[in-house]
Coordinates of C-alpha atoms and ligand atoms in Angstrom, one line a residue:
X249 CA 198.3 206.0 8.7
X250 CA 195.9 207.4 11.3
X251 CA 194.8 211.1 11.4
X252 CA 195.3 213.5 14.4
X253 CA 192.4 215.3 15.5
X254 CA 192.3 217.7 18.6
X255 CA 189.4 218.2 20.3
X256 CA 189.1 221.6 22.2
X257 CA 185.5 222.5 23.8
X258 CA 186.7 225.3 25.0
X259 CA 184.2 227.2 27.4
X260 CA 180.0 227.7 28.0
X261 CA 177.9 225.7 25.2
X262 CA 181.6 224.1 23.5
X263 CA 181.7 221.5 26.2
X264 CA 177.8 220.5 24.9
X265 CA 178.3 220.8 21.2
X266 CA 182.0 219.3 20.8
X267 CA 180.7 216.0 22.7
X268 CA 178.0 215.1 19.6
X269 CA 180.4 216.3 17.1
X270 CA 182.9 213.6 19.1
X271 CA 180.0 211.0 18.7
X272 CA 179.4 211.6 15.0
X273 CA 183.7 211.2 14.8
X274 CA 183.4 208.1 16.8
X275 CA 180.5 206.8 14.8
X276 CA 183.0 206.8 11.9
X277 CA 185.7 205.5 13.2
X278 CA 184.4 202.6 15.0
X279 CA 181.3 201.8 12.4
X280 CA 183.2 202.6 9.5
X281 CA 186.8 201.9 10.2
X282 CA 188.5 205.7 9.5
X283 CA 191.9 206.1 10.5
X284 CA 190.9 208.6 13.2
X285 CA 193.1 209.1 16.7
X286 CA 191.0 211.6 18.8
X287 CA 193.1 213.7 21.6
X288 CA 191.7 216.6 23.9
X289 CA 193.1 219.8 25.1
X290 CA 191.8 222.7 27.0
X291 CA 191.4 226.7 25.5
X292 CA 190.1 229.2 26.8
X293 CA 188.5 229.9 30.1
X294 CA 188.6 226.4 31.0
X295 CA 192.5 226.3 30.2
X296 CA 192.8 229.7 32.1
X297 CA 191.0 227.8 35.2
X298 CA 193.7 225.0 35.3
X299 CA 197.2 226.5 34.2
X300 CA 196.6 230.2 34.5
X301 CA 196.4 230.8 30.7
X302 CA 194.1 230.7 27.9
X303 CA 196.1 228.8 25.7
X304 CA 198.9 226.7 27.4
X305 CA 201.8 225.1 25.8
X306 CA 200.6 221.7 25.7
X307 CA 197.8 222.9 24.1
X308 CA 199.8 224.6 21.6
X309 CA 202.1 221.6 21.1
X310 CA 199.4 219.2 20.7
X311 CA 197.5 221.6 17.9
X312 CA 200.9 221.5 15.6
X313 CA 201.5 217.4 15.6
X314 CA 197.2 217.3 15.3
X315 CA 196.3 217.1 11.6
X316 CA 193.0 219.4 12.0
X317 CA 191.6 220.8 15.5
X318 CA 187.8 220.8 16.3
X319 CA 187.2 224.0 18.7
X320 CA 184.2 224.3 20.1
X321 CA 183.6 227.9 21.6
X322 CA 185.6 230.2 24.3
X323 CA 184.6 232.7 26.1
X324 CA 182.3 233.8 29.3
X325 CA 181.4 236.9 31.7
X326 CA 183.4 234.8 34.6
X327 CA 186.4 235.7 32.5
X328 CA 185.6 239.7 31.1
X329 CA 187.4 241.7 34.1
X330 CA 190.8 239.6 33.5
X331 CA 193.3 241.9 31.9
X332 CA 193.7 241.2 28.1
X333 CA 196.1 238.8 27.4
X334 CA 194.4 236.1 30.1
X335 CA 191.1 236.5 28.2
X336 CA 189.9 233.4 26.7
X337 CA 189.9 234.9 23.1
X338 CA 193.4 235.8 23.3
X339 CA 193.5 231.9 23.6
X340 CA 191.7 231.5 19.8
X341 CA 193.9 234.4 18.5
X342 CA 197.4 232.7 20.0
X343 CA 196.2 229.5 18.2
X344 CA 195.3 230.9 14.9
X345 CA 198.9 232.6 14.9
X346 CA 200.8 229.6 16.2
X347 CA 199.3 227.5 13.3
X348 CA 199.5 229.8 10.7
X349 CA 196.0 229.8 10.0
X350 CA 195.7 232.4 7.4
X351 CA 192.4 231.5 5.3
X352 CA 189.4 231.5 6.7
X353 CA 186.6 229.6 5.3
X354 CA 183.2 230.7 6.4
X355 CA 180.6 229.2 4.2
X356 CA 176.6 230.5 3.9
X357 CA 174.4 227.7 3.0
X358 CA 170.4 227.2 3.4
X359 CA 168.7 224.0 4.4
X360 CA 165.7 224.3 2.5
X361 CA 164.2 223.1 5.7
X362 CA 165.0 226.3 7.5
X363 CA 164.5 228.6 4.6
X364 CA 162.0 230.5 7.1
X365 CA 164.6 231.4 9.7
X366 CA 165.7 234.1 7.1
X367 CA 164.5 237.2 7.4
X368 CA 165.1 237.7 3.3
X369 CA 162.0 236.4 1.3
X370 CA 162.3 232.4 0.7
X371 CA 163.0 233.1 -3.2
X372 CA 165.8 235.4 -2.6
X373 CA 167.7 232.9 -0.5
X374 CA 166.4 229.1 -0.8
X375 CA 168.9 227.1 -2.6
X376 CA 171.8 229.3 -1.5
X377 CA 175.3 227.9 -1.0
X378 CA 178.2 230.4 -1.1
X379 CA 181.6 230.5 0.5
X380 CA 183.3 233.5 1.7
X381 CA 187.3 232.7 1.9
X382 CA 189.1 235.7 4.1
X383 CA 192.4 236.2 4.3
X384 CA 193.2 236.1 8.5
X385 CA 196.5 236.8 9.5
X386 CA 197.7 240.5 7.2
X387 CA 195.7 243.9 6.1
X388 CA 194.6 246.3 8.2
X389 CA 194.2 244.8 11.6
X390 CA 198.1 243.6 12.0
X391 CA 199.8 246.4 9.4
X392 CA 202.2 249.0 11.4
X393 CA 202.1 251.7 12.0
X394 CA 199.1 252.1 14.0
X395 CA 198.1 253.8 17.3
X396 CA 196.6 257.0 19.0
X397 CA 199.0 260.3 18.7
X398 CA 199.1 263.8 18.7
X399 CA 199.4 265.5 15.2
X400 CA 201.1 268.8 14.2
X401 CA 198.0 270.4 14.9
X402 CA 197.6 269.3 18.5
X403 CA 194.7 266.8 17.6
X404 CA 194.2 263.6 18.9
X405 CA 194.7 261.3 15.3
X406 CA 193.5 257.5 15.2
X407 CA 195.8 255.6 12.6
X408 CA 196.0 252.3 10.9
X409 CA 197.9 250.7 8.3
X410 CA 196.2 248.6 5.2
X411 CA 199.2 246.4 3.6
X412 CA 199.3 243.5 1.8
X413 CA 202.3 242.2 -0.2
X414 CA 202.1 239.8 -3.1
X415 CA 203.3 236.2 -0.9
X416 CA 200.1 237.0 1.1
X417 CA 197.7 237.8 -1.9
X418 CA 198.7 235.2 -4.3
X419 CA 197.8 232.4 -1.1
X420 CA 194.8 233.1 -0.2
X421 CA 193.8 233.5 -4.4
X422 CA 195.2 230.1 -4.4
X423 CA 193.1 228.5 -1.8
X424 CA 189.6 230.6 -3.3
X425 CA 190.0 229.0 -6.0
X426 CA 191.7 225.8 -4.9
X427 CA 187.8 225.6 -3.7
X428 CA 186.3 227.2 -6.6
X429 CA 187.3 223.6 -7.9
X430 CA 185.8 221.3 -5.3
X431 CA 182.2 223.8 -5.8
X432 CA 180.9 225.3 -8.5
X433 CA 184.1 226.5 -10.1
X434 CA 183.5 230.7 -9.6
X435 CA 185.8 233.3 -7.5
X436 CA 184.6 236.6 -7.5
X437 CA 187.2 238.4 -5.9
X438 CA 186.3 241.6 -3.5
X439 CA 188.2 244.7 -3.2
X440 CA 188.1 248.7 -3.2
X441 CA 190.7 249.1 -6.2
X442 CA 189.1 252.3 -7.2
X443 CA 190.3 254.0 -4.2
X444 CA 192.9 252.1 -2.4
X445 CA 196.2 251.1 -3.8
X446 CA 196.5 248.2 -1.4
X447 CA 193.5 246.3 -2.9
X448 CA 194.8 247.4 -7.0
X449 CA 197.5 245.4 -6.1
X450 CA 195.3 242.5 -4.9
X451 CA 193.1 242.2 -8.2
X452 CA 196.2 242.1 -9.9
X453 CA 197.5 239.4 -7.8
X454 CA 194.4 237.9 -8.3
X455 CA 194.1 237.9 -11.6
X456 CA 197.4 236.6 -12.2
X457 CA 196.7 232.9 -9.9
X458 CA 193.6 232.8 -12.3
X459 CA 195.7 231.9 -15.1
X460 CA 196.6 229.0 -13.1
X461 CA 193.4 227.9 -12.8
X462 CA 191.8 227.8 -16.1
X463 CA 188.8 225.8 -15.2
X464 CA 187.6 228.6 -12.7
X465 CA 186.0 231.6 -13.3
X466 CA 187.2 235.1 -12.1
X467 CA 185.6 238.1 -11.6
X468 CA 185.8 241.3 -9.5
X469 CA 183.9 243.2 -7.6
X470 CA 183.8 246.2 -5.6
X471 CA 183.1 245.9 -1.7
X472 CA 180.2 248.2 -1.5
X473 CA 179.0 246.7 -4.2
X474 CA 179.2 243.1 -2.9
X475 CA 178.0 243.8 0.2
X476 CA 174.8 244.9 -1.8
X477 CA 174.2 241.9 -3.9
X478 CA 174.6 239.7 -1.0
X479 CA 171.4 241.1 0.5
X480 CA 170.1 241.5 -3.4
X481 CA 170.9 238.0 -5.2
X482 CA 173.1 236.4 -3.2
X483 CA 172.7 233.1 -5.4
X484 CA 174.5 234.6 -7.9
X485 CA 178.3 233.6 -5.9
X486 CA 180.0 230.4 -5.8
X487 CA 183.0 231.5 -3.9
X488 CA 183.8 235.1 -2.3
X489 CA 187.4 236.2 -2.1
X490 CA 188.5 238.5 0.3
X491 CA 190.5 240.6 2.4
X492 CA 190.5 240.4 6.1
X493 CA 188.5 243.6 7.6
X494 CA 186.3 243.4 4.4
X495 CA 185.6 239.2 4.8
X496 CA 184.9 240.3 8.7
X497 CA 182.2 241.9 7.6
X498 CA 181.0 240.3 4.8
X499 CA 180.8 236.9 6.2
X500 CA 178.6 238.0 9.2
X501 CA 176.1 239.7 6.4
X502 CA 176.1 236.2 4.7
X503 CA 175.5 234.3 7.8
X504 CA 172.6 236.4 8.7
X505 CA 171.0 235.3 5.0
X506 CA 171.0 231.7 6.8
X507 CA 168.8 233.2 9.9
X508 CA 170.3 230.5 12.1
X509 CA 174.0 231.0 14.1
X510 CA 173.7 227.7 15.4
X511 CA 173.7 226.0 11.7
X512 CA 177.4 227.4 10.2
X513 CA 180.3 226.3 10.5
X514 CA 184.1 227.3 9.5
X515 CA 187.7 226.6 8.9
X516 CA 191.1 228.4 8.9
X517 CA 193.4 226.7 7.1
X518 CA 197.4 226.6 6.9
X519 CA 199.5 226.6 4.0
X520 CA 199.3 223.0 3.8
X521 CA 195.6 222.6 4.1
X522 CA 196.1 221.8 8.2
X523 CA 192.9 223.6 9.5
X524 CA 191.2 224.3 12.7
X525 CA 187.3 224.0 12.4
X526 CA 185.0 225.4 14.6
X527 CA 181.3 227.0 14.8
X528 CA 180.8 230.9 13.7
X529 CA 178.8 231.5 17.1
X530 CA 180.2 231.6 20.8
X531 CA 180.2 230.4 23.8
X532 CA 176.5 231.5 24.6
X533 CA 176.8 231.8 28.3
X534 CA 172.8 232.4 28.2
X535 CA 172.1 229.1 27.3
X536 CA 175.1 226.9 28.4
X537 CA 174.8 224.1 30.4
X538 CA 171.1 223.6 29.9
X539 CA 171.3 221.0 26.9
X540 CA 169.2 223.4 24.3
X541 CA 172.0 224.4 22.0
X542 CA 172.4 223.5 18.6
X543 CA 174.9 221.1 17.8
X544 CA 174.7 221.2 14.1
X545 CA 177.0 223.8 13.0
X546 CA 179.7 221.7 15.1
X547 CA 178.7 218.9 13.3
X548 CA 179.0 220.4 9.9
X549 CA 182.2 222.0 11.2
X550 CA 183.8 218.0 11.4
X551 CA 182.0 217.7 7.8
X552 CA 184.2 220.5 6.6
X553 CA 187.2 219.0 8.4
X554 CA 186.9 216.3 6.6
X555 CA 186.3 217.4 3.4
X556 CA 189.3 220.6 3.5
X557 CA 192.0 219.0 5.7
X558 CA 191.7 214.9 6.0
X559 CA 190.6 214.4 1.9
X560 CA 187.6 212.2 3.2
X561 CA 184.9 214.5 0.9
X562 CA 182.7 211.3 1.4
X563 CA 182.6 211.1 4.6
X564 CA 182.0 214.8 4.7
X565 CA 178.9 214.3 2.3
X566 CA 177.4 211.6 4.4
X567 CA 177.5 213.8 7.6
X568 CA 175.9 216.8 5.5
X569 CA 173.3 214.4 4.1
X570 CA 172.6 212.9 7.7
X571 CA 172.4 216.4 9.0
X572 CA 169.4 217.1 5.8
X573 CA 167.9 214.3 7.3
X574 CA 167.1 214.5 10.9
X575 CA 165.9 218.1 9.5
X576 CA 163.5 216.4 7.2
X577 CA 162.2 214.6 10.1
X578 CA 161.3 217.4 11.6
X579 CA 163.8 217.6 14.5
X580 CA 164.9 221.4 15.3
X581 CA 166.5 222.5 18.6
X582 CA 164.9 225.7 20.0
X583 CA 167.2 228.0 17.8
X584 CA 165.4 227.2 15.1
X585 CA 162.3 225.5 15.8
X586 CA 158.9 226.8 14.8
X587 CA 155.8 225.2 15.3
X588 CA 154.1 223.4 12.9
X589 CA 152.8 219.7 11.7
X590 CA 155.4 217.3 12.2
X591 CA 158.1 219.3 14.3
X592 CA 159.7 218.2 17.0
X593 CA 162.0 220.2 19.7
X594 CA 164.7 218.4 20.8
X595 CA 167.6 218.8 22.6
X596 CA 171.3 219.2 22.0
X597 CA 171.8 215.5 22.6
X598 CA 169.3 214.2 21.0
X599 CA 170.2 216.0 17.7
X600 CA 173.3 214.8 17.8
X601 CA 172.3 211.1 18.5
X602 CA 169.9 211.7 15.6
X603 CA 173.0 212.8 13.0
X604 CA 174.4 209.4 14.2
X605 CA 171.4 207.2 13.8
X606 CA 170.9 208.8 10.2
X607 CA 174.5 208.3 9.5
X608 CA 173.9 204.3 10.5
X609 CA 170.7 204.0 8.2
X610 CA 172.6 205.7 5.1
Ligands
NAD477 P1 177.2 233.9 20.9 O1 177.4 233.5 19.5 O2 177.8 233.1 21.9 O3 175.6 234.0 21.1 C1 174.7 234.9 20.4 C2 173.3 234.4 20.6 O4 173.1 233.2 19.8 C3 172.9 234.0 22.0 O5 171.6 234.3 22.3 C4 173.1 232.5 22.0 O6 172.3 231.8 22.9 C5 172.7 232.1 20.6 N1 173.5 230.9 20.1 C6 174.8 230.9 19.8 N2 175.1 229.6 19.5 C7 174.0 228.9 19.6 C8 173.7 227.5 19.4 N3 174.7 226.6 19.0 N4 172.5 227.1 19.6 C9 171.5 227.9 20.0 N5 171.7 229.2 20.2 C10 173.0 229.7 20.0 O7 177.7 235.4 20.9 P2 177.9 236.4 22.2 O8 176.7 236.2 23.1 O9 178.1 237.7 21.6 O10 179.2 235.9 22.9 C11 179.2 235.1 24.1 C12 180.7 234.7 24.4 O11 181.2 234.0 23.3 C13 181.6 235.9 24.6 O12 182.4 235.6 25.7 C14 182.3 236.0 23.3 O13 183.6 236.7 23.4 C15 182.5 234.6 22.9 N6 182.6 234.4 21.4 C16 183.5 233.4 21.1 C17 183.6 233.0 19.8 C18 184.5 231.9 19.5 O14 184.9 231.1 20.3 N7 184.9 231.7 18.2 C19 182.9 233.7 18.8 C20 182.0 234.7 19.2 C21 181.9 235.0 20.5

């Protein structure tokens, strides 16, 4: 039976980007026969535009019969002044509710090729590979109570809540180290259980799934600490579990050990492994619609999709490998090109016709 796939390109550089992820998808399916039924919707600004909301019901509709979504990026200053809940990014956080999406997958990896966009020294950071899995949907930035008020002493007091209960712990554990399998088998799980009673409870959850997993390996570490070795050794983790204000943070640290926002992609996956995959960068309204941005961390983000939702992992290797090569050619759009012998700057469209034409000659 054929997959579902929604495509949403969303606002600024998503219109450029999705369209050579699309061609790499349409490579497959018509070169290589995958079961692959492509629809479109509209998020975002661009949905706002048309139906006078960010994310409208059909869009919503279509994103729970689709099998995975491809998103490109929302988001513009044409959209800033609108009052919140008409701002294109109330668009990506309806969707993520509506589909449950409660893990989020955002992976650090280095091309050798690019190991000089870091701004870590080559040694520290060539080779790496590391996922960070957040959990999305709980801990401090839903729990209740929270809000501005007056305390007994007449002071203004800021509050927030951090809560996790067990249901929400043990399934995001279980996807860490559901991909601890598919990688290279290690969780280190990331918390604060020296001070905060919320996060004891989590290593304990924690530890508990890991019995289920034999074949993986635990361990625990504090978040100061983590966020330390990351800019230390980061080669030393395999997969990084976390909860969601301290994955927020910790996977923009590990992105910046890349050097390059246009090369990442992500995932935020349901409970049964439906996911919505999309670029960790935005809409850049400073460079859209000139045909400069880079379309590779979209690209990688279909890899991913295929890998974590579809079970086609070699499909998904094929795209990575095709991506390695137009690098190895040379080819680097201006996010990440440096001159030197054998370079070549390119454009958004001509990277992505290059994925497709290494994909052919595989
Ligand atoms: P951004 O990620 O859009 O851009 C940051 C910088 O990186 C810009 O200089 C941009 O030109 C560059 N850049 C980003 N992606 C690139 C690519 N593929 N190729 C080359 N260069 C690239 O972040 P921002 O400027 O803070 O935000 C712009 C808009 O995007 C805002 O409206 C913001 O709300 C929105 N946003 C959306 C998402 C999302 O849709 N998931 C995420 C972050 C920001």
């Amino acid at each position: 039976m054929s997959k579902k796939i929604l495509i949403l390109p969303g606002d600024g550089i998503g219109q450029e980007i999705v369209a050579e992820a699309v061609k790499v998808l349409d490579y497959l399916r018509q070169s290589e026969g995958l079961a692959l039924e492509l629809e479109n919707g509209l998020i975002g600004g661009s949905a706002y535009e048309q139906h006078g909301d960010p994310l409208p019901q059909q869009t919503l509709e279509l994103a729970v019969k689709a099998d995975a979504v491809l998103l490109g990026a929302v988001g513009g200053p044409e959209w800033e002044g609108l009052e919140r809940p008409l701002r294109p990014e109330q668009g990506l956080l309806r969707i993520r509710a509506g589909l449950g999406l409660f893990a989020n997958l955002r992976p650090a990896m280095l091309f050798p090729q690019l190991v000089q966009a870091s701004t870590l020294k080559p040694e520290v950071v060539s080779g790496l590979d590391l996922m960070i899995v957040r959990e999305l949907t709980g801990g401090i930035y839903f729990g209740e109570p929270r809000g501005i008020r007056v305390n007994d002493n007449g002071l203004k007091q800021g509050f927030n809540t951090l809560v996790y209960d067990e249901t929400e712990i043990r399934r995001i554990a279980r996807v860490a180290f559901e991909i601890a399998l598919k990688r290279g088998r290690r969780v280190c799980s990331v918390d604060k259980a020296n001070v905060l009673e919320s996060t004891e409870l989590w290593r304990q959850v924690v530890t508990e799934v890991a019995r289920d997993f034999p074949q993986v390996q635990l361990s625990h570490m504090y978040v100061d600490n983590a966020a330390m070795q990351l800019i230390r050794e980061p080669k030393q983790f395999d997969v990084l579990v976390t909860s969601n204000m301290f994955g927020d943070i910790l996977s923009d640290a590990a992105a910046m050990l890349t050097g390059s926002i246009g090369m990442l992609p992500s995932a935020s996956l349901d409970a049964g492994g439906k996911g919505m995959y999309e670029p960790i960068h935005g809409s850049a309204p400073d460079i859209a619609g000139q045909g400069i941005a880079n379309p590779l961390a979209t690209i990688l983000s279909v890899a991913m999709m295929l890998r974590y939702s579809l079970e086609l992992p070699q499909a998904a290797q094929r795209i990575e490998s095709a991506v390695e090569q137009v690098l190895d050619e040379g080819l680097r759009t201006a996010d990440i090109y440096s001159a030197g012998p054998g370079m070549q700057q390119v454009g958004t469209r001509e990277m992505g016709e290059a994925v497709v034409r290494a994909l052919a000659a595989q």
